């Protein structure tokens, strides 16, 4: 049985050098069981984790066996065939999509196309100034409802979050009691993946009330740009994903060891883009190696590894080389689903003005008999 994994490795290596659609389609999908999940416990804590530049095929055999923490996160509804923003495969437009639930372009888009450090707030460096209207985020809905919010990142361009949702430019809280205009309670920047994981773990241990935290791990993207996006267990890209896996393990350890976190914490993990085409970047919008990404929902180890696409027939199930345009009525599951998925897990409404999962929330379990009788 040694032959099959080796063959898969060879195909993936070939795919690193060009946008080889056939190779991309040949990688084996992660198997998902059809068992019903355990009844989800009330979720008090949600982490949205973005692993910058994480290709979906890193979470498929044979590579996934190298990442025990990421393997654990696959014990829940997930798809390894989710999509980036329909028009951009770069960092910032996709991350703003993750927290606003919107595409980048179009009338309902968030409108932020830059991928550099934002201008100062007095030079228009907020999402709202660029859009010409307030663009609400998951932080608005959560914070207004009394949920503590945090942002833990490893790139300085995420200042656009605090500039847009900080005290000065955050919207007034119209939900009683008034929690103020600053929608993000804590903003942490760290270069080291282990520092970031440890900080998030310590933060969660101390937080007893409801929390919504956004965590960004940059290492795989940095390794990809410096070397390449080679999917094998000797590349610098691989080493960076191992670093992220260790950081996530630290967070999972905090959840396991802390009574108020255990059984009440959910993790949504996705990526802003994949990478490798052209070799040291991810800017070719037409290549599935760049636009095919994971979308994982972990609700504790008891939840079953269900196929998130099968649970959500209202969303399109693209072939592995199809991106699906922004204007298509039926959208694939995208990283932009993270905002509303996180809020719904906390029992909160969708982000105002958002699109992905806004009117029809993503389903994380098969319909129950009582759901069916409601229709
Ligand atoms: Zn990048």
mmCIF file of C-alpha atoms and ligand atoms in Angstrom:
data_model
loop_
_atom_site.group_PDB
_atom_site.id
_atom_site.type_symbol
_atom_site.label_atom_id
_atom_site.label_comp_id
_atom_site.label_asym_id
_atom_site.label_seq_id
_atom_site.Cartn_x
_atom_site.Cartn_y
_atom_site.Cartn_z
ATOM 1 C CA UNK A 1 0.000 0.000 0.000
ATOM 2 C CA UNK A 2 3.080 2.210 -0.211
ATOM 3 C CA UNK A 3 2.512 2.966 -3.873
ATOM 4 C CA UNK A 4 -0.598 5.109 -3.604
ATOM 5 C CA UNK A 5 0.695 7.735 -1.186
ATOM 6 C CA UNK A 6 3.934 7.995 -3.173
ATOM 7 C CA UNK A 7 1.993 8.512 -6.376
ATOM 8 C CA UNK A 8 0.009 11.278 -4.697
ATOM 9 C CA UNK A 9 3.209 12.999 -3.579
ATOM 10 C CA UNK A 10 4.592 12.981 -7.105
ATOM 11 C CA UNK A 11 1.413 14.484 -8.506
ATOM 12 C CA UNK A 12 1.390 17.217 -5.888
ATOM 13 C CA UNK A 13 5.036 18.073 -6.577
ATOM 14 C CA UNK A 14 4.257 18.450 -10.251
ATOM 15 C CA UNK A 15 1.371 20.719 -9.369
ATOM 16 C CA UNK A 16 3.745 23.070 -7.581
ATOM 17 C CA UNK A 17 5.384 24.193 -10.791
ATOM 18 C CA UNK A 18 2.366 25.121 -12.826
ATOM 19 C CA UNK A 19 -1.337 25.401 -12.498
ATOM 20 C CA UNK A 20 -1.956 21.761 -13.296
ATOM 21 C CA UNK A 21 -5.677 21.290 -12.910
ATOM 22 C CA UNK A 22 -5.560 17.549 -13.428
ATOM 23 C CA UNK A 23 -3.035 17.161 -10.617
ATOM 24 C CA UNK A 24 -5.063 19.375 -8.354
ATOM 25 C CA UNK A 25 -8.129 17.261 -8.997
ATOM 26 C CA UNK A 26 -6.309 14.005 -8.356
ATOM 27 C CA UNK A 27 -5.588 14.624 -4.687
ATOM 28 C CA UNK A 28 -7.777 12.431 -2.550
ATOM 29 C CA UNK A 29 -10.573 14.176 -0.668
ATOM 30 C CA UNK A 30 -10.541 13.901 3.108
ATOM 31 C CA UNK A 31 -13.059 11.239 3.984
ATOM 32 C CA UNK A 32 -16.043 12.418 5.973
ATOM 33 C CA UNK A 33 -18.260 10.046 7.894
ATOM 34 C CA UNK A 34 -22.013 10.171 7.647
ATOM 35 C CA UNK A 35 -22.551 9.620 11.380
ATOM 36 C CA UNK A 36 -24.830 12.112 13.113
ATOM 37 C CA UNK A 37 -22.975 14.487 15.408
ATOM 38 C CA UNK A 38 -23.509 14.601 19.143
ATOM 39 C CA UNK A 39 -25.924 17.355 20.172
ATOM 40 C CA UNK A 40 -23.775 20.495 20.206
ATOM 41 C CA UNK A 41 -23.311 22.090 23.607
ATOM 42 C CA UNK A 42 -24.002 25.817 23.973
ATOM 43 C CA UNK A 43 -21.030 27.636 22.501
ATOM 44 C CA UNK A 44 -19.588 30.415 24.652
ATOM 45 C CA UNK A 45 -16.277 30.810 22.897
ATOM 46 C CA UNK A 46 -15.547 30.968 19.180
ATOM 47 C CA UNK A 47 -12.150 31.288 17.556
ATOM 48 C CA UNK A 48 -11.896 32.138 13.883
ATOM 49 C CA UNK A 49 -8.440 30.974 12.841
ATOM 50 C CA UNK A 50 -6.973 31.963 9.501
ATOM 51 C CA UNK A 51 -3.815 30.185 8.387
ATOM 52 C CA UNK A 52 -2.283 32.490 5.789
ATOM 53 C CA UNK A 53 -1.520 30.638 2.556
ATOM 54 C CA UNK A 54 -2.735 27.223 3.759
ATOM 55 C CA UNK A 55 -3.429 25.070 0.733
ATOM 56 C CA UNK A 56 -6.278 22.586 1.083
ATOM 57 C CA UNK A 57 -4.033 19.719 -0.042
ATOM 58 C CA UNK A 58 -1.901 20.160 3.097
ATOM 59 C CA UNK A 59 -4.930 18.781 4.982
ATOM 60 C CA UNK A 60 -5.348 15.805 2.652
ATOM 61 C CA UNK A 61 -3.488 12.508 2.712
ATOM 62 C CA UNK A 62 -0.590 12.001 2.838
ATOM 63 C CA UNK A 63 0.336 15.387 4.392
ATOM 64 C CA UNK A 64 -2.389 15.585 7.051
ATOM 65 C CA UNK A 65 -0.798 12.774 9.063
ATOM 66 C CA UNK A 66 2.028 15.217 9.887
ATOM 67 C CA UNK A 67 -0.307 17.665 11.663
ATOM 68 C CA UNK A 68 -1.999 16.243 14.783
ATOM 69 C CA UNK A 69 -3.768 19.459 15.853
ATOM 70 C CA UNK A 70 -5.150 20.147 12.386
ATOM 71 C CA UNK A 71 -6.202 16.489 12.207
ATOM 72 C CA UNK A 72 -8.220 17.051 15.366
ATOM 73 C CA UNK A 73 -9.971 20.039 13.825
ATOM 74 C CA UNK A 74 -11.147 17.783 10.983
ATOM 75 C CA UNK A 75 -13.385 16.008 13.542
ATOM 76 C CA UNK A 76 -16.288 18.254 12.713
ATOM 77 C CA UNK A 77 -18.210 19.460 9.660
ATOM 78 C CA UNK A 78 -15.700 20.621 7.087
ATOM 79 C CA UNK A 79 -14.817 20.964 3.441
ATOM 80 C CA UNK A 80 -11.422 21.051 1.779
ATOM 81 C CA UNK A 81 -13.093 22.462 -1.317
ATOM 82 C CA UNK A 82 -14.020 25.930 -0.033
ATOM 83 C CA UNK A 83 -13.189 29.076 -1.975
ATOM 84 C CA UNK A 84 -11.450 32.382 -1.535
ATOM 85 C CA UNK A 85 -13.047 35.646 -2.507
ATOM 86 C CA UNK A 86 -14.221 35.335 -6.142
ATOM 87 C CA UNK A 87 -11.997 38.200 -7.349
ATOM 88 C CA UNK A 88 -8.903 38.194 -5.119
ATOM 89 C CA UNK A 89 -6.454 35.583 -3.857
ATOM 90 C CA UNK A 90 -4.432 37.931 -1.656
ATOM 91 C CA UNK A 91 -4.430 38.480 2.086
ATOM 92 C CA UNK A 92 -6.301 41.587 3.112
ATOM 93 C CA UNK A 93 -9.364 41.526 0.827
ATOM 94 C CA UNK A 94 -9.956 37.915 1.921
ATOM 95 C CA UNK A 95 -9.525 38.612 5.625
ATOM 96 C CA UNK A 96 -11.914 41.529 5.483
ATOM 97 C CA UNK A 97 -14.327 39.180 3.766
ATOM 98 C CA UNK A 98 -13.869 36.707 6.666
ATOM 99 C CA UNK A 99 -14.903 39.276 9.281
ATOM 100 C CA UNK A 100 -17.613 41.110 7.294
ATOM 101 C CA UNK A 101 -19.252 38.181 5.443
ATOM 102 C CA UNK A 102 -19.052 40.122 2.172
ATOM 103 C CA UNK A 103 -17.234 39.671 -1.124
ATOM 104 C CA UNK A 104 -14.647 42.335 -1.950
ATOM 105 C CA UNK A 105 -16.174 43.836 -5.104
ATOM 106 C CA UNK A 106 -19.693 44.782 -6.127
ATOM 107 C CA UNK A 107 -22.358 46.973 -4.633
ATOM 108 C CA UNK A 108 -22.596 44.823 -1.507
ATOM 109 C CA UNK A 109 -18.842 44.184 -1.345
ATOM 110 C CA UNK A 110 -16.647 45.507 1.465
ATOM 111 C CA UNK A 111 -14.613 47.408 -1.147
ATOM 112 C CA UNK A 112 -11.101 46.957 0.348
ATOM 113 C CA UNK A 113 -8.778 45.859 -2.473
ATOM 114 C CA UNK A 114 -5.399 46.946 -1.058
ATOM 115 C CA UNK A 115 -2.997 44.385 0.359
ATOM 116 C CA UNK A 116 -0.546 46.696 2.117
ATOM 117 C CA UNK A 117 -0.442 48.379 5.518
ATOM 118 C CA UNK A 118 -3.404 50.761 5.609
ATOM 119 C CA UNK A 119 -3.010 54.518 5.404
ATOM 120 C CA UNK A 120 -3.485 56.411 8.672
ATOM 121 C CA UNK A 121 -7.050 56.980 9.804
ATOM 122 C CA UNK A 122 -6.814 60.664 8.884
ATOM 123 C CA UNK A 123 -5.842 59.632 5.340
ATOM 124 C CA UNK A 124 -8.865 57.405 4.879
ATOM 125 C CA UNK A 125 -7.343 54.182 6.237
ATOM 126 C CA UNK A 126 -10.620 52.594 7.307
ATOM 127 C CA UNK A 127 -12.844 50.135 5.488
ATOM 128 C CA UNK A 128 -15.758 52.566 5.854
ATOM 129 C CA UNK A 129 -13.932 55.517 4.245
ATOM 130 C CA UNK A 130 -12.909 53.339 1.304
ATOM 131 C CA UNK A 131 -16.417 51.987 0.883
ATOM 132 C CA UNK A 132 -18.099 55.336 1.509
ATOM 133 C CA UNK A 133 -20.438 53.713 4.048
ATOM 134 C CA UNK A 134 -20.130 51.868 7.350
ATOM 135 C CA UNK A 135 -19.202 48.203 6.778
ATOM 136 C CA UNK A 136 -20.253 46.215 9.840
ATOM 137 C CA UNK A 137 -18.235 43.199 10.988
ATOM 138 C CA UNK A 138 -18.675 40.171 13.223
ATOM 139 C CA UNK A 139 -16.947 42.251 15.902
ATOM 140 C CA UNK A 140 -19.799 44.796 15.800
ATOM 141 C CA UNK A 141 -22.537 42.202 16.312
ATOM 142 C CA UNK A 142 -20.634 40.275 18.987
ATOM 143 C CA UNK A 143 -19.395 43.279 20.946
ATOM 144 C CA UNK A 144 -22.753 45.038 20.902
ATOM 145 C CA UNK A 145 -24.208 41.839 22.412
ATOM 146 C CA UNK A 146 -21.672 41.904 25.255
ATOM 147 C CA UNK A 147 -19.279 39.311 23.831
ATOM 148 C CA UNK A 148 -15.571 40.070 24.481
ATOM 149 C CA UNK A 149 -13.661 40.349 21.196
ATOM 150 C CA UNK A 150 -9.982 39.886 20.398
ATOM 151 C CA UNK A 151 -7.719 40.014 17.336
ATOM 152 C CA UNK A 152 -4.381 38.145 17.389
ATOM 153 C CA UNK A 153 -2.365 38.624 14.211
ATOM 154 C CA UNK A 154 1.081 38.251 12.702
ATOM 155 C CA UNK A 155 1.005 40.918 9.972
ATOM 156 C CA UNK A 156 0.870 44.671 10.541
ATOM 157 C CA UNK A 157 -1.622 45.238 7.712
ATOM 158 C CA UNK A 158 -4.317 44.060 10.160
ATOM 159 C CA UNK A 159 -4.165 47.525 11.689
ATOM 160 C CA UNK A 160 -7.037 48.159 9.299
ATOM 161 C CA UNK A 161 -9.219 46.142 11.719
ATOM 162 C CA UNK A 162 -8.487 48.358 14.726
ATOM 163 C CA UNK A 163 -8.589 51.510 12.621
ATOM 164 C CA UNK A 164 -12.020 50.536 11.282
ATOM 165 C CA UNK A 165 -13.529 48.988 14.415
ATOM 166 C CA UNK A 166 -11.747 50.952 17.142
ATOM 167 C CA UNK A 167 -13.102 53.673 19.377
ATOM 168 C CA UNK A 168 -13.017 56.476 16.789
ATOM 169 C CA UNK A 169 -14.588 54.819 13.748
ATOM 170 C CA UNK A 170 -16.608 51.936 15.216
ATOM 171 C CA UNK A 171 -20.385 52.423 15.063
ATOM 172 C CA UNK A 172 -22.475 53.431 18.072
ATOM 173 C CA UNK A 173 -23.907 50.456 19.974
ATOM 174 C CA UNK A 174 -27.661 50.534 19.516
ATOM 175 C CA UNK A 175 -28.236 47.376 21.613
ATOM 176 C CA UNK A 176 -28.738 47.981 25.376
ATOM 177 C CA UNK A 177 -26.552 48.090 27.398
ATOM 178 C CA UNK A 178 -24.214 50.415 25.512
ATOM 179 C CA UNK A 179 -20.873 48.633 25.027
ATOM 180 C CA UNK A 180 -19.348 51.615 23.219
ATOM 181 C CA UNK A 181 -17.938 52.213 19.749
ATOM 182 C CA UNK A 182 -14.725 50.173 20.119
ATOM 183 C CA UNK A 183 -15.735 46.778 18.718
ATOM 184 C CA UNK A 184 -12.390 45.065 19.370
ATOM 185 C CA UNK A 185 -11.395 44.756 23.033
ATOM 186 C CA UNK A 186 -7.900 43.412 22.527
ATOM 187 C CA UNK A 187 -5.464 43.601 19.588
ATOM 188 C CA UNK A 188 -2.250 41.579 19.731
ATOM 189 C CA UNK A 189 0.488 41.435 17.100
ATOM 190 C CA UNK A 190 3.267 38.835 17.349
ATOM 191 C CA UNK A 191 5.765 37.577 14.783
ATOM 192 C CA UNK A 192 6.265 34.143 16.334
ATOM 193 C CA UNK A 193 3.619 31.465 15.826
ATOM 194 C CA UNK A 194 4.323 29.941 19.252
ATOM 195 C CA UNK A 195 4.047 33.343 20.965
ATOM 196 C CA UNK A 196 0.749 33.889 19.222
ATOM 197 C CA UNK A 197 -0.615 30.433 20.133
ATOM 198 C CA UNK A 198 0.515 30.818 23.751
ATOM 199 C CA UNK A 199 -1.030 34.287 24.016
ATOM 200 C CA UNK A 200 -4.362 33.089 22.643
ATOM 201 C CA UNK A 201 -4.291 30.080 25.011
ATOM 202 C CA UNK A 202 -3.599 32.303 28.059
ATOM 203 C CA UNK A 203 -6.249 34.780 26.977
ATOM 204 C CA UNK A 204 -8.886 32.029 26.708
ATOM 205 C CA UNK A 205 -7.974 30.574 30.108
ATOM 206 C CA UNK A 206 -8.708 33.937 31.725
ATOM 207 C CA UNK A 207 -11.971 34.704 29.913
ATOM 208 C CA UNK A 208 -15.130 33.379 31.540
ATOM 209 C CA UNK A 209 -17.768 35.356 29.642
ATOM 210 C CA UNK A 210 -18.570 34.796 25.967
ATOM 211 C CA UNK A 211 -15.690 35.460 23.589
ATOM 212 C CA UNK A 212 -15.108 35.853 19.857
ATOM 213 C CA UNK A 213 -11.470 35.905 18.805
ATOM 214 C CA UNK A 214 -9.848 36.190 15.392
ATOM 215 C CA UNK A 215 -6.427 34.571 15.082
ATOM 216 C CA UNK A 216 -4.097 34.916 12.096
ATOM 217 C CA UNK A 217 -1.031 32.712 11.562
ATOM 218 C CA UNK A 218 1.253 34.138 8.858
ATOM 219 C CA UNK A 219 4.139 31.633 8.789
ATOM 220 C CA UNK A 220 3.085 29.421 5.825
ATOM 221 C CA UNK A 221 2.592 32.464 3.581
ATOM 222 C CA UNK A 222 5.957 33.922 4.583
ATOM 223 C CA UNK A 223 7.708 30.601 3.884
ATOM 224 C CA UNK A 224 5.887 30.317 0.560
ATOM 225 C CA UNK A 225 7.020 33.754 -0.595
ATOM 226 C CA UNK A 226 10.602 33.182 0.585
ATOM 227 C CA UNK A 227 10.997 29.647 -0.872
ATOM 228 C CA UNK A 228 7.966 28.025 -2.524
ATOM 229 C CA UNK A 229 4.665 26.320 -1.709
ATOM 230 C CA UNK A 230 6.005 22.766 -2.000
ATOM 231 C CA UNK A 231 3.671 20.194 -0.507
ATOM 232 C CA UNK A 232 6.136 17.655 0.889
ATOM 233 C CA UNK A 233 7.613 17.054 4.315
ATOM 234 C CA UNK A 234 10.986 18.688 3.683
ATOM 235 C CA UNK A 235 9.963 22.136 2.442
ATOM 236 C CA UNK A 236 10.132 25.362 4.462
ATOM 237 C CA UNK A 237 6.424 25.695 3.719
ATOM 238 C CA UNK A 238 5.838 22.369 5.474
ATOM 239 C CA UNK A 239 7.943 23.495 8.464
ATOM 240 C CA UNK A 240 5.816 26.633 8.751
ATOM 241 C CA UNK A 241 2.587 24.608 8.806
ATOM 242 C CA UNK A 242 4.153 22.421 11.533
ATOM 243 C CA UNK A 243 4.794 25.607 13.552
ATOM 244 C CA UNK A 244 1.155 26.598 13.136
ATOM 245 C CA UNK A 245 0.048 23.086 14.096
ATOM 246 C CA UNK A 246 2.042 23.363 17.338
ATOM 247 C CA UNK A 247 0.471 26.758 18.080
ATOM 248 C CA UNK A 248 -3.018 25.335 17.516
ATOM 249 C CA UNK A 249 -2.109 22.380 19.755
ATOM 250 C CA UNK A 250 -1.320 24.911 22.503
ATOM 251 C CA UNK A 251 -4.765 26.460 22.074
ATOM 252 C CA UNK A 252 -6.437 23.028 22.109
ATOM 253 C CA UNK A 253 -4.506 22.162 25.290
ATOM 254 C CA UNK A 254 -5.951 25.269 26.978
ATOM 255 C CA UNK A 255 -9.449 24.222 25.887
ATOM 256 C CA UNK A 256 -8.940 20.647 27.154
ATOM 257 C CA UNK A 257 -7.504 21.721 30.508
ATOM 258 C CA UNK A 258 -9.897 24.549 31.360
ATOM 259 C CA UNK A 259 -13.324 23.744 32.714
ATOM 260 C CA UNK A 260 -15.095 26.813 31.340
ATOM 261 C CA UNK A 261 -13.670 26.201 27.850
ATOM 262 C CA UNK A 262 -14.092 22.440 27.530
ATOM 263 C CA UNK A 263 -17.260 21.579 25.581
ATOM 264 C CA UNK A 264 -18.180 25.248 25.089
ATOM 265 C CA UNK A 265 -15.560 26.315 22.546
ATOM 266 C CA UNK A 266 -15.795 26.148 18.760
ATOM 267 C CA UNK A 267 -13.072 26.789 16.204
ATOM 268 C CA UNK A 268 -13.597 27.820 12.598
ATOM 269 C CA UNK A 269 -10.409 27.407 10.584
ATOM 270 C CA UNK A 270 -9.915 28.635 7.054
ATOM 271 C CA UNK A 271 -7.321 30.393 4.891
ATOM 272 C CA UNK A 272 -7.120 33.591 2.881
ATOM 273 C CA UNK A 273 -5.678 31.729 -0.124
ATOM 274 C CA UNK A 274 -3.458 28.791 -1.083
ATOM 275 C CA UNK A 275 -0.321 29.375 -3.103
ATOM 276 C CA UNK A 276 2.331 28.229 -5.524
ATOM 277 C CA UNK A 277 1.230 29.762 -8.821
ATOM 278 C CA UNK A 278 3.350 31.598 -9.819
ATOM 279 C CA UNK A 279 5.911 29.633 -7.806
ATOM 280 C CA UNK A 280 6.584 32.034 -4.924
ATOM 281 C CA UNK A 281 3.189 33.678 -4.749
ATOM 282 C CA UNK A 282 -0.548 33.129 -5.059
ATOM 283 C CA UNK A 283 -1.767 35.859 -7.371
ATOM 284 C CA UNK A 284 -3.024 33.700 -10.278
ATOM 285 C CA UNK A 285 -6.772 33.924 -9.690
ATOM 286 C CA UNK A 286 -7.493 31.176 -12.205
ATOM 287 C CA UNK A 287 -5.538 28.454 -10.409
ATOM 288 C CA UNK A 288 -7.233 26.088 -7.927
ATOM 289 C CA UNK A 289 -3.967 25.743 -5.999
ATOM 290 C CA UNK A 290 -4.490 29.400 -5.061
ATOM 291 C CA UNK A 291 -8.256 29.588 -4.641
ATOM 292 C CA UNK A 292 -9.143 26.192 -3.142
ATOM 293 C CA UNK A 293 -8.947 26.414 0.644
ATOM 294 C CA UNK A 294 -10.115 24.547 3.761
ATOM 295 C CA UNK A 295 -13.131 25.525 5.860
ATOM 296 C CA UNK A 296 -13.320 23.562 9.123
ATOM 297 C CA UNK A 297 -15.817 23.842 11.970
ATOM 298 C CA UNK A 298 -14.710 22.120 15.171
ATOM 299 C CA UNK A 299 -17.205 21.943 18.008
ATOM 300 C CA UNK A 300 -15.323 19.604 20.300
ATOM 301 C CA UNK A 301 -14.021 16.147 19.534
ATOM 302 C CA UNK A 302 -17.486 14.565 19.849
ATOM 303 C CA UNK A 303 -18.772 16.168 16.658
ATOM 304 C CA UNK A 304 -18.530 13.967 13.593
ATOM 305 C CA UNK A 305 -16.410 14.641 10.503
ATOM 306 C CA UNK A 306 -19.355 15.573 8.310
ATOM 307 C CA UNK A 307 -19.119 16.891 4.764
ATOM 308 C CA UNK A 308 -20.006 20.588 5.115
ATOM 309 C CA UNK A 309 -20.944 20.797 1.447
ATOM 310 C CA UNK A 310 -23.369 17.881 1.733
ATOM 311 C CA UNK A 311 -24.963 19.533 4.791
ATOM 312 C CA UNK A 312 -25.544 22.700 2.785
ATOM 313 C CA UNK A 313 -27.226 21.820 -0.522
ATOM 314 C CA UNK A 314 -28.368 25.434 -0.919
ATOM 315 C CA UNK A 315 -24.721 26.311 -1.596
ATOM 316 C CA UNK A 316 -23.096 25.299 -4.842
ATOM 317 C CA UNK A 317 -20.664 22.409 -4.807
ATOM 318 C CA UNK A 318 -17.978 23.465 -7.276
ATOM 319 C CA UNK A 319 -15.742 21.073 -9.156
ATOM 320 C CA UNK A 320 -12.212 21.359 -7.829
ATOM 321 C CA UNK A 321 -11.086 23.685 -10.609
ATOM 322 C CA UNK A 322 -14.137 25.984 -10.535
ATOM 323 C CA UNK A 323 -13.973 29.263 -8.661
ATOM 324 C CA UNK A 324 -17.599 30.390 -9.298
ATOM 325 C CA UNK A 325 -18.113 34.083 -9.989
ATOM 326 C CA UNK A 326 -19.253 36.695 -7.515
ATOM 327 C CA UNK A 327 -22.488 37.249 -9.423
ATOM 328 C CA UNK A 328 -23.607 33.594 -9.314
ATOM 329 C CA UNK A 329 -26.831 33.230 -7.313
ATOM 330 C CA UNK A 330 -25.627 30.069 -5.646
ATOM 331 C CA UNK A 331 -22.251 30.624 -4.006
ATOM 332 C CA UNK A 332 -19.789 27.984 -2.849
ATOM 333 C CA UNK A 333 -18.757 27.915 0.804
ATOM 334 C CA UNK A 334 -16.123 30.641 1.020
ATOM 335 C CA UNK A 335 -13.764 31.924 3.686
ATOM 336 C CA UNK A 336 -16.208 34.840 3.892
ATOM 337 C CA UNK A 337 -18.632 32.440 5.611
ATOM 338 C CA UNK A 338 -16.530 32.639 8.769
ATOM 339 C CA UNK A 339 -18.184 35.823 10.115
ATOM 340 C CA UNK A 340 -21.762 34.613 10.162
ATOM 341 C CA UNK A 341 -20.826 31.042 11.068
ATOM 342 C CA UNK A 342 -19.026 32.379 14.159
ATOM 343 C CA UNK A 343 -21.943 34.598 15.153
ATOM 344 C CA UNK A 344 -24.522 31.848 14.647
ATOM 345 C CA UNK A 345 -22.476 29.476 16.834
ATOM 346 C CA UNK A 346 -22.686 32.135 19.568
ATOM 347 C CA UNK A 347 -26.455 32.392 19.066
ATOM 348 C CA UNK A 348 -26.191 35.846 17.481
ATOM 349 C CA UNK A 349 -27.722 37.271 14.279
ATOM 350 C CA UNK A 350 -25.872 37.738 10.987
ATOM 351 C CA UNK A 351 -23.664 40.744 10.251
ATOM 352 C CA UNK A 352 -25.826 43.577 8.797
ATOM 353 C CA UNK A 353 -25.130 43.943 5.070
ATOM 354 C CA UNK A 354 -23.349 40.580 4.831
ATOM 355 C CA UNK A 355 -23.986 37.964 2.163
ATOM 356 C CA UNK A 356 -22.382 34.590 2.910
ATOM 357 C CA UNK A 357 -24.606 32.528 5.197
ATOM 358 C CA UNK A 358 -26.592 35.646 6.106
ATOM 359 C CA UNK A 359 -30.120 34.657 5.101
ATOM 360 C CA UNK A 360 -29.612 30.913 5.186
ATOM 361 C CA UNK A 361 -27.054 30.093 7.880
ATOM 362 C CA UNK A 362 -24.623 27.285 7.204
ATOM 363 C CA UNK A 363 -25.862 24.000 8.655
ATOM 364 C CA UNK A 364 -23.395 22.105 10.816
ATOM 365 C CA UNK A 365 -25.625 19.069 11.385
ATOM 366 C CA UNK A 366 -28.212 17.164 9.331
ATOM 367 C CA UNK A 367 -31.791 18.408 9.796
ATOM 368 C CA UNK A 368 -33.564 16.832 12.767
ATOM 369 C CA UNK A 369 -37.147 15.544 12.569
ATOM 370 C CA UNK A 370 -38.375 18.691 14.381
ATOM 371 C CA UNK A 371 -36.593 20.880 11.765
ATOM 372 C CA UNK A 372 -38.417 18.982 9.036
ATOM 373 C CA UNK A 373 -41.844 19.502 10.581
ATOM 374 C CA UNK A 374 -41.226 23.261 10.775
ATOM 375 C CA UNK A 375 -41.094 23.482 6.970
HETATM 376 ZN ZN1 LIG B 1 1.061 36.071 0.514
#
